[in-house]
PDB file of C-alpha atoms in Angstrom:
ATOM      1  CA  MET Z   1       0.000   0.000   0.000  1.00  0.00           C
ATOM      2  CA  ARG Z   2       1.361   3.405  -0.965  1.00  0.00           C
ATOM      3  CA  LEU Z   3       0.731   6.472   1.121  1.00  0.00           C
ATOM      4  CA  PHE Z   4      -1.009   9.654   0.047  1.00  0.00           C
ATOM      5  CA  LEU Z   5       1.272  12.580  -0.765  1.00  0.00           C
ATOM      6  CA  VAL Z   6       0.649  16.309  -0.640  1.00  0.00           C
ATOM      7  CA  SER Z   7       2.041  19.176  -2.624  1.00  0.00           C
ATOM      8  CA  ILE Z   8       5.118  20.961  -1.339  1.00  0.00           C
ATOM      9  CA  ALA Z   9       3.150  24.203  -0.997  1.00  0.00           C
ATOM     10  CA  PHE Z  10       0.500  22.624   1.205  1.00  0.00           C
ATOM     11  CA  PHE Z  11       3.094  20.819   3.275  1.00  0.00           C
ATOM     12  CA  SER Z  12       4.979  24.071   3.853  1.00  0.00           C
ATOM     13  CA  LEU Z  13       1.810  25.640   5.210  1.00  0.00           C
ATOM     14  CA  VAL Z  14       1.041  22.910   7.727  1.00  0.00           C
ATOM     15  CA  HIS Z  15       4.710  22.381   8.567  1.00  0.00           C
ATOM     16  CA  ALA Z  16       4.767  25.687  10.441  1.00  0.00           C
ATOM     17  CA  THR Z  17       1.799  24.842  12.646  1.00  0.00           C
ATOM     18  CA  GLN Z  18       2.401  21.309  13.884  1.00  0.00           C
ATOM     19  CA  ALA Z  19       2.107  20.382  17.547  1.00  0.00           C
ATOM     20  CA  ALA Z  20       4.617  17.534  17.635  1.00  0.00           C
ATOM     21  CA  ALA Z  21       7.893  17.530  15.741  1.00  0.00           C
ATOM     22  CA  GLN Z  22      10.804  15.490  17.086  1.00  0.00           C
ATOM     23  CA  ASN Z  23      13.735  15.242  14.703  1.00  0.00           C
ATOM     24  CA  ASN Z  24      16.224  13.915  17.236  1.00  0.00           C
ATOM     25  CA  THR Z  25      14.021  11.386  19.009  1.00  0.00           C
ATOM     26  CA  VAL Z  26      15.457   7.914  19.588  1.00  0.00           C
ATOM     27  CA  VAL Z  27      13.132   4.901  19.604  1.00  0.00           C
ATOM     28  CA  VAL Z  28      14.002   2.270  22.214  1.00  0.00           C
ATOM     29  CA  GLU Z  29      12.156  -1.052  22.030  1.00  0.00           C
ATOM     30  CA  LEU Z  30      12.321  -3.458  24.966  1.00  0.00           C
ATOM     31  CA  PHE Z  31      11.365  -7.072  24.346  1.00  0.00           C
ATOM     32  CA  THR Z  32      10.351  -8.330  27.765  1.00  0.00           C
ATOM     33  CA  SER Z  33       8.150 -10.820  29.595  1.00  0.00           C
ATOM     34  CA  GLN Z  34       6.485 -11.046  32.981  1.00  0.00           C
ATOM     35  CA  GLY Z  35       7.659 -14.658  33.118  1.00  0.00           C
ATOM     36  CA  CYS Z  36      11.348 -13.749  32.850  1.00  0.00           C
ATOM     37  CA  ALA Z  37      13.277 -13.321  36.113  1.00  0.00           C
ATOM     38  CA  SER Z  38      15.954 -11.218  34.367  1.00  0.00           C
ATOM     39  CA  CYS Z  39      13.464  -8.702  32.959  1.00  0.00           C
ATOM     40  CA  PRO Z  40      12.434  -6.471  35.927  1.00  0.00           C
ATOM     41  CA  PRO Z  41      15.722  -4.473  35.920  1.00  0.00           C
ATOM     42  CA  ALA Z  42      15.258  -3.776  32.210  1.00  0.00           C
ATOM     43  CA  ASP Z  43      11.605  -2.858  32.807  1.00  0.00           C
ATOM     44  CA  GLU Z  44      12.798  -0.302  35.364  1.00  0.00           C
ATOM     45  CA  ILE Z  45      15.288   1.165  32.894  1.00  0.00           C
ATOM     46  CA  LEU Z  46      12.553   1.538  30.306  1.00  0.00           C
ATOM     47  CA  HIS Z  47      10.351   3.233  32.923  1.00  0.00           C
ATOM     48  CA  GLU Z  48      13.091   5.839  33.412  1.00  0.00           C
ATOM     49  CA  LEU Z  49      13.591   6.258  29.679  1.00  0.00           C
ATOM     50  CA  ALA Z  50       9.866   6.864  29.253  1.00  0.00           C
ATOM     51  CA  GLN Z  51      10.261  10.126  31.180  1.00  0.00           C
ATOM     52  CA  ARG Z  52      12.725  11.561  28.659  1.00  0.00           C
ATOM     53  CA  ASP Z  53      11.598  13.877  25.874  1.00  0.00           C
ATOM     54  CA  ASP Z  54      14.340  12.682  23.520  1.00  0.00           C
ATOM     55  CA  VAL Z  55      13.379   9.004  23.770  1.00  0.00           C
ATOM     56  CA  ILE Z  56      10.299   7.075  22.687  1.00  0.00           C
ATOM     57  CA  ALA Z  57      10.388   4.054  24.984  1.00  0.00           C
ATOM     58  CA  LEU Z  58       8.231   1.077  24.005  1.00  0.00           C
ATOM     59  CA  ALA Z  59       7.701  -2.184  25.910  1.00  0.00           C
ATOM     60  CA  LEU Z  60       6.900  -5.117  23.636  1.00  0.00           C
ATOM     61  CA  HIS Z  61       5.871  -8.088  25.754  1.00  0.00           C
ATOM     62  CA  VAL Z  62       6.543 -11.418  24.039  1.00  0.00           C
ATOM     63  CA  ASP Z  63       4.659 -14.668  24.512  1.00  0.00           C
ATOM     64  CA  TYR Z  64       7.357 -17.350  24.335  1.00  0.00           C
ATOM     65  CA  TRP Z  65       7.874 -17.458  28.124  1.00  0.00           C
ATOM     66  CA  ASP Z  66       4.207 -18.194  28.832  1.00  0.00           C
ATOM     67  CA  TYR Z  67       4.808 -21.946  29.031  1.00  0.00           C
ATOM     68  CA  ILE Z  68       6.766 -21.764  32.307  1.00  0.00           C
ATOM     69  CA  GLY Z  69       3.702 -21.092  34.441  1.00  0.00           C
ATOM     70  CA  TRP Z  70       2.637 -17.477  33.984  1.00  0.00           C
ATOM     71  CA  VAL Z  71       0.913 -16.074  30.912  1.00  0.00           C
ATOM     72  CA  ASP Z  72       2.073 -12.491  30.357  1.00  0.00           C
ATOM     73  CA  VAL Z  73      -1.122 -10.446  30.305  1.00  0.00           C
ATOM     74  CA  PHE Z  74       0.488  -8.033  27.816  1.00  0.00           C
ATOM     75  CA  GLY Z  75       2.140 -10.693  25.663  1.00  0.00           C
ATOM     76  CA  ARG Z  76       1.385 -10.441  21.946  1.00  0.00           C
ATOM     77  CA  PRO Z  77       2.501 -12.840  19.201  1.00  0.00           C
ATOM     78  CA  GLU Z  78       2.991  -9.769  17.002  1.00  0.00           C
ATOM     79  CA  ASN Z  79       5.709  -8.589  19.387  1.00  0.00           C
ATOM     80  CA  THR Z  80       7.443 -11.945  19.203  1.00  0.00           C
ATOM     81  CA  ALA Z  81       7.246 -11.797  15.404  1.00  0.00           C
ATOM     82  CA  ARG Z  82       8.817  -8.320  15.384  1.00  0.00           C
ATOM     83  CA  GLN Z  83      11.696  -9.476  17.567  1.00  0.00           C
ATOM     84  CA  GLN Z  84      12.251 -12.494  15.330  1.00  0.00           C
ATOM     85  CA  ALA Z  85      12.250 -10.227  12.277  1.00  0.00           C
ATOM     86  CA  TYR Z  86      14.958  -8.088  13.879  1.00  0.00           C
ATOM     87  CA  ALA Z  87      16.977 -11.249  14.517  1.00  0.00           C
ATOM     88  CA  ARG Z  88      16.660 -12.304  10.878  1.00  0.00           C
ATOM     89  CA  ALA Z  89      17.684  -8.837   9.686  1.00  0.00           C
ATOM     90  CA  ALA Z  90      20.762  -8.963  11.932  1.00  0.00           C
ATOM     91  CA  LYS Z  91      21.456 -12.618  11.052  1.00  0.00           C
ATOM     92  CA  ALA Z  92      21.252 -13.437  14.760  1.00  0.00           C
ATOM     93  CA  LYS Z  93      20.762 -17.064  15.750  1.00  0.00           C
ATOM     94  CA  MET Z  94      18.415 -16.488  18.675  1.00  0.00           C
ATOM     95  CA  VAL Z  95      16.089 -14.086  20.473  1.00  0.00           C
ATOM     96  CA  TYR Z  96      16.087 -13.456  24.193  1.00  0.00           C
ATOM     97  CA  THR Z  97      14.657 -11.319  26.961  1.00  0.00           C
ATOM     98  CA  PRO Z  98      15.301  -8.703  28.071  1.00  0.00           C
ATOM     99  CA  GLN Z  99      16.505  -7.322  24.763  1.00  0.00           C
ATOM    100  CA  MET Z 100      16.572  -3.668  23.767  1.00  0.00           C
ATOM    101  CA  VAL Z 101      16.740  -2.434  20.194  1.00  0.00           C
ATOM    102  CA  VAL Z 102      17.834   1.192  19.856  1.00  0.00           C
ATOM    103  CA  GLY Z 103      17.053   3.068  16.670  1.00  0.00           C
ATOM    104  CA  GLY Z 104      16.072  -0.150  14.924  1.00  0.00           C
ATOM    105  CA  VAL Z 105      19.677  -1.329  14.636  1.00  0.00           C
ATOM    106  CA  ASP Z 106      21.597  -1.579  17.925  1.00  0.00           C
ATOM    107  CA  MET Z 107      20.672  -4.695  19.903  1.00  0.00           C
ATOM    108  CA  MET Z 108      21.733  -5.336  23.482  1.00  0.00           C
ATOM    109  CA  ILE Z 109      20.816  -6.896  26.802  1.00  0.00           C
ATOM    110  CA  GLY Z 110      18.205  -4.520  28.195  1.00  0.00           C
ATOM    111  CA  SER Z 111      19.371  -4.695  31.799  1.00  0.00           C
ATOM    112  CA  ARG Z 112      22.776  -3.128  31.091  1.00  0.00           C
ATOM    113  CA  PRO Z 113      22.163   0.600  31.616  1.00  0.00           C
ATOM    114  CA  MET Z 114      25.538   1.908  30.468  1.00  0.00           C
ATOM    115  CA  ARG Z 115      25.325   0.046  27.172  1.00  0.00           C
ATOM    116  CA  VAL Z 116      21.799   1.313  26.640  1.00  0.00           C
ATOM    117  CA  MET Z 117      22.690   4.920  27.492  1.00  0.00           C
ATOM    118  CA  ASP Z 118      25.741   4.859  25.220  1.00  0.00           C
ATOM    119  CA  ALA Z 119      23.600   3.654  22.323  1.00  0.00           C
ATOM    120  CA  ILE Z 120      20.992   6.352  22.942  1.00  0.00           C
ATOM    121  CA  GLN Z 121      23.660   9.037  23.110  1.00  0.00           C
ATOM    122  CA  ALA Z 122      25.184   7.851  19.840  1.00  0.00           C
ATOM    123  CA  HIS Z 123      21.816   8.044  18.092  1.00  0.00           C
ATOM    124  CA  ASN Z 124      21.028  11.414  19.667  1.00  0.00           C
ATOM    125  CA  SER Z 125      24.196  12.848  18.169  1.00  0.00           C
ATOM    126  CA  GLN Z 126      22.847  12.306  14.639  1.00  0.00           C
ATOM    127  CA  PRO Z 127      19.452  13.780  13.632  1.00  0.00           C
ATOM    128  CA  ASN Z 128      16.907  11.485  12.018  1.00  0.00           C
ATOM    129  CA  LEU Z 129      16.610  11.590   8.239  1.00  0.00           C
ATOM    130  CA  PHE Z 130      12.983  12.721   8.509  1.00  0.00           C
ATOM    131  CA  ASP Z 131      11.297  15.204  10.829  1.00  0.00           C
ATOM    132  CA  VAL Z 132       7.890  13.704  11.628  1.00  0.00           C
ATOM    133  CA  HIS Z 133       4.996  16.033  12.467  1.00  0.00           C
ATOM    134  CA  LEU Z 134       1.793  14.917  14.155  1.00  0.00           C
ATOM    135  CA  THR Z 135      -1.527  16.566  14.948  1.00  0.00           C
ATOM    136  CA  ARG Z 136      -4.679  15.005  16.303  1.00  0.00           C
ATOM    137  CA  SER Z 137      -8.259  16.190  15.953  1.00  0.00           C
ATOM    138  CA  GLY Z 138     -10.771  13.943  17.658  1.00  0.00           C
ATOM    139  CA  ASP Z 139     -10.083  10.414  16.455  1.00  0.00           C
ATOM    140  CA  THR Z 140      -8.028  11.524  13.456  1.00  0.00           C
ATOM    141  CA  LEU Z 141      -4.245  11.579  13.557  1.00  0.00           C
ATOM    142  CA  ARG Z 142      -2.486  13.467  10.749  1.00  0.00           C
ATOM    143  CA  ILE Z 143       1.066  12.485   9.907  1.00  0.00           C
ATOM    144  CA  MET Z 144       3.416  14.658   7.867  1.00  0.00           C
ATOM    145  CA  ALA Z 145       7.059  14.597   6.857  1.00  0.00           C
ATOM    146  CA  ALA Z 146       9.077  16.534   4.316  1.00  0.00           C
ATOM    147  CA  ALA Z 147      10.701  14.818   1.360  1.00  0.00           C
ATOM    148  CA  GLY Z 148      14.263  13.706   1.892  1.00  0.00           C
ATOM    149  CA  GLU Z 149      16.532  10.798   1.096  1.00  0.00           C
ATOM    150  CA  PRO Z 150      14.936   8.336  -1.365  1.00  0.00           C
ATOM    151  CA  GLY Z 151      14.425   4.800  -0.124  1.00  0.00           C
ATOM    152  CA  GLU Z 152      11.883   2.214   0.935  1.00  0.00           C
ATOM    153  CA  TYR Z 153      10.344   3.130   4.272  1.00  0.00           C
ATOM    154  CA  ASP Z 154       7.564   1.630   6.381  1.00  0.00           C
ATOM    155  CA  VAL Z 155       5.259   4.093   8.135  1.00  0.00           C
ATOM    156  CA  GLN Z 156       3.961   2.573  11.362  1.00  0.00           C
ATOM    157  CA  LEU Z 157       1.458   3.629  14.021  1.00  0.00           C
ATOM    158  CA  VAL Z 158       1.988   2.435  17.587  1.00  0.00           C
ATOM    159  CA  ARG Z 159      -0.359   2.743  20.563  1.00  0.00           C
ATOM    160  CA  TYR Z 160       0.660   2.109  24.156  1.00  0.00           C
ATOM    161  CA  VAL Z 161      -0.584   2.275  27.741  1.00  0.00           C
ATOM    162  CA  ALA Z 162       1.667   4.551  29.778  1.00  0.00           C
ATOM    163  CA  LEU Z 163       1.679   2.614  33.051  1.00  0.00           C
ATOM    164  CA  GLN Z 164       0.321  -0.696  34.302  1.00  0.00           C
ATOM    165  CA  THR Z 165       0.889  -2.534  37.589  1.00  0.00           C
ATOM    166  CA  VAL Z 166       0.578  -6.314  37.678  1.00  0.00           C
ATOM    167  CA  ALA Z 167       0.688  -8.784  40.552  1.00  0.00           C
ATOM    168  CA  ILE Z 168       2.522 -11.843  39.248  1.00  0.00           C
ATOM    169  CA  GLY Z 169       0.961 -15.046  40.492  1.00  0.00           C
ATOM    170  CA  ARG Z 170       3.216 -17.732  39.026  1.00  0.00           C
ATOM    171  CA  GLY Z 171       6.446 -18.302  37.182  1.00  0.00           C
ATOM    172  CA  GLU Z 172       9.888 -16.878  37.877  1.00  0.00           C
ATOM    173  CA  ASN Z 173       8.514 -13.577  39.238  1.00  0.00           C
ATOM    174  CA  ALA Z 174       5.770 -15.137  41.383  1.00  0.00           C
ATOM    175  CA  GLY Z 175       4.719 -13.011  44.346  1.00  0.00           C
ATOM    176  CA  ARG Z 176       6.046  -9.740  42.915  1.00  0.00           C
ATOM    177  CA  GLU Z 177       4.015  -6.664  41.994  1.00  0.00           C
ATOM    178  CA  LEU Z 178       5.689  -4.992  39.048  1.00  0.00           C
ATOM    179  CA  ASP Z 179       5.190  -1.714  37.192  1.00  0.00           C
ATOM    180  CA  TYR Z 180       5.344  -1.662  33.412  1.00  0.00           C
ATOM    181  CA  ALA Z 181       5.781   1.522  31.382  1.00  0.00           C
ATOM    182  CA  ASN Z 182       4.657   2.235  27.814  1.00  0.00           C
ATOM    183  CA  VAL Z 183       3.162  -1.186  27.154  1.00  0.00           C
ATOM    184  CA  VAL Z 184       2.499  -1.544  23.422  1.00  0.00           C
ATOM    185  CA  THR Z 185      -1.094  -2.518  22.647  1.00  0.00           C
ATOM    186  CA  ALA Z 186      -1.102  -2.077  18.849  1.00  0.00           C
ATOM    187  CA  TRP Z 187       1.485  -1.777  16.071  1.00  0.00           C
ATOM    188  CA  ASP Z 188      -0.042  -1.091  12.663  1.00  0.00           C
ATOM    189  CA  ASP Z 189       1.577  -0.734   9.264  1.00  0.00           C
ATOM    190  CA  LEU Z 190       0.177   2.333   7.472  1.00  0.00           C
ATOM    191  CA  GLY Z 191       1.995   1.657   4.222  1.00  0.00           C
ATOM    192  CA  GLN Z 192       5.244   2.362   2.415  1.00  0.00           C
ATOM    193  CA  TRP Z 193       6.786   5.689   1.424  1.00  0.00           C
ATOM    194  CA  ASP Z 194       9.674   6.327  -0.949  1.00  0.00           C
ATOM    195  CA  GLY Z 195      10.805   9.571   0.709  1.00  0.00           C
ATOM    196  CA  THR Z 196      10.911  11.521  -2.557  1.00  0.00           C
ATOM    197  CA  SER Z 197       7.733  13.574  -2.073  1.00  0.00           C
ATOM    198  CA  PRO Z 198       6.202  15.154   1.042  1.00  0.00           C
ATOM    199  CA  LEU Z 199       4.215  12.713   3.116  1.00  0.00           C
ATOM    200  CA  MET Z 200       0.730  13.218   4.481  1.00  0.00           C
ATOM    201  CA  VAL Z 201      -1.489  10.448   5.758  1.00  0.00           C
ATOM    202  CA  SER Z 202      -4.371  10.249   8.216  1.00  0.00           C
ATOM    203  CA  ALA Z 203      -5.111   7.418  10.626  1.00  0.00           C
ATOM    204  CA  THR Z 204      -7.879   6.697  13.093  1.00  0.00           C
ATOM    205  CA  THR Z 205      -6.784   6.726  16.742  1.00  0.00           C
ATOM    206  CA  THR Z 206      -9.663   6.026  19.098  1.00  0.00           C
ATOM    207  CA  GLY Z 207      -9.192   6.158  22.855  1.00  0.00           C
ATOM    208  CA  PRO Z 208      -6.887   8.209  25.088  1.00  0.00           C
ATOM    209  CA  GLU Z 209      -3.690   6.194  24.620  1.00  0.00           C
ATOM    210  CA  PRO Z 210      -0.611   7.995  23.270  1.00  0.00           C
ATOM    211  CA  ALA Z 211       0.134   7.668  19.569  1.00  0.00           C
ATOM    212  CA  VAL Z 212       3.581   7.060  18.116  1.00  0.00           C
ATOM    213  CA  VAL Z 213       4.516   7.204  14.444  1.00  0.00           C
ATOM    214  CA  ILE Z 214       7.700   5.496  13.306  1.00  0.00           C
ATOM    215  CA  ILE Z 215       9.300   5.702   9.869  1.00  0.00           C
ATOM    216  CA  GLN Z 216      11.608   2.722   9.467  1.00  0.00           C
ATOM    217  CA  THR Z 217      13.708   1.445   6.618  1.00  0.00           C
ATOM    218  CA  SER Z 218      11.855  -1.529   5.149  1.00  0.00           C
ATOM    219  CA  GLY Z 219      13.060  -4.937   6.240  1.00  0.00           C
ATOM    220  CA  HIS Z 220      13.402  -3.961   9.922  1.00  0.00           C
ATOM    221  CA  GLY Z 221      16.246  -1.584   9.222  1.00  0.00           C
ATOM    222  CA  PRO Z 222      17.171   1.720  10.866  1.00  0.00           C
ATOM    223  CA  ILE Z 223      14.437   3.955  12.242  1.00  0.00           C
ATOM    224  CA  VAL Z 224      14.802   7.214  10.328  1.00  0.00           C
ATOM    225  CA  GLY Z 225      12.033   9.324  11.887  1.00  0.00           C
ATOM    226  CA  ALA Z 226       9.651   9.198  14.848  1.00  0.00           C
ATOM    227  CA  ALA Z 227       7.315  11.339  16.919  1.00  0.00           C
ATOM    228  CA  GLN Z 228       4.644  10.839  19.528  1.00  0.00           C
ATOM    229  CA  LEU Z 229       1.591  12.549  20.962  1.00  0.00           C
ATOM    230  CA  ARG Z 230       0.971  11.667  24.589  1.00  0.00           C
TER     231      ARG Z 230
END
């Protein structure tokens, strides 16, 4: 599916009036599970990252730990599939939790704060290829970006719940009450964009949850633009 494009003149007009434009934002994805004893430290790191304006922190709960006695209430097979796709793109032999992916390319153990912070700083030092602009009116989210470097890019819409607390009844974390930040509830593909003409697309966003738009090089490559409305 190809995305609708607007004229440069129209884009220039709306470009000056957008409410959310984050050209230096770094997307951090944490693949985690409530059934993983090693995950709570990484969950805490993501909770801290969620407070930063220069980071879009997203918790993607996977479902492959459910067999050990506790079914992650946020686990989604789509999250597992995304992590596996990253592994294929990187030619990695396995997936694991907790794993963080920074900027769509740097993969690391999510409970190692210095490694995570170094990766974020490295991405922050280089602006994204595309400056993504978002506005929302009622249930309609409008997404805009100026033309830039040609390529094949996926435009994605992510919804998340900012904070959830769960009492774990079984499994490796049994008896613990844990807080989870920015729990992803939906990740939708809005189509592809070639970057050669200004982008404008509208999407329906019902409910109060924050909305994140990510422009990512097709094939689970680098994230080249992102913004969110909380």
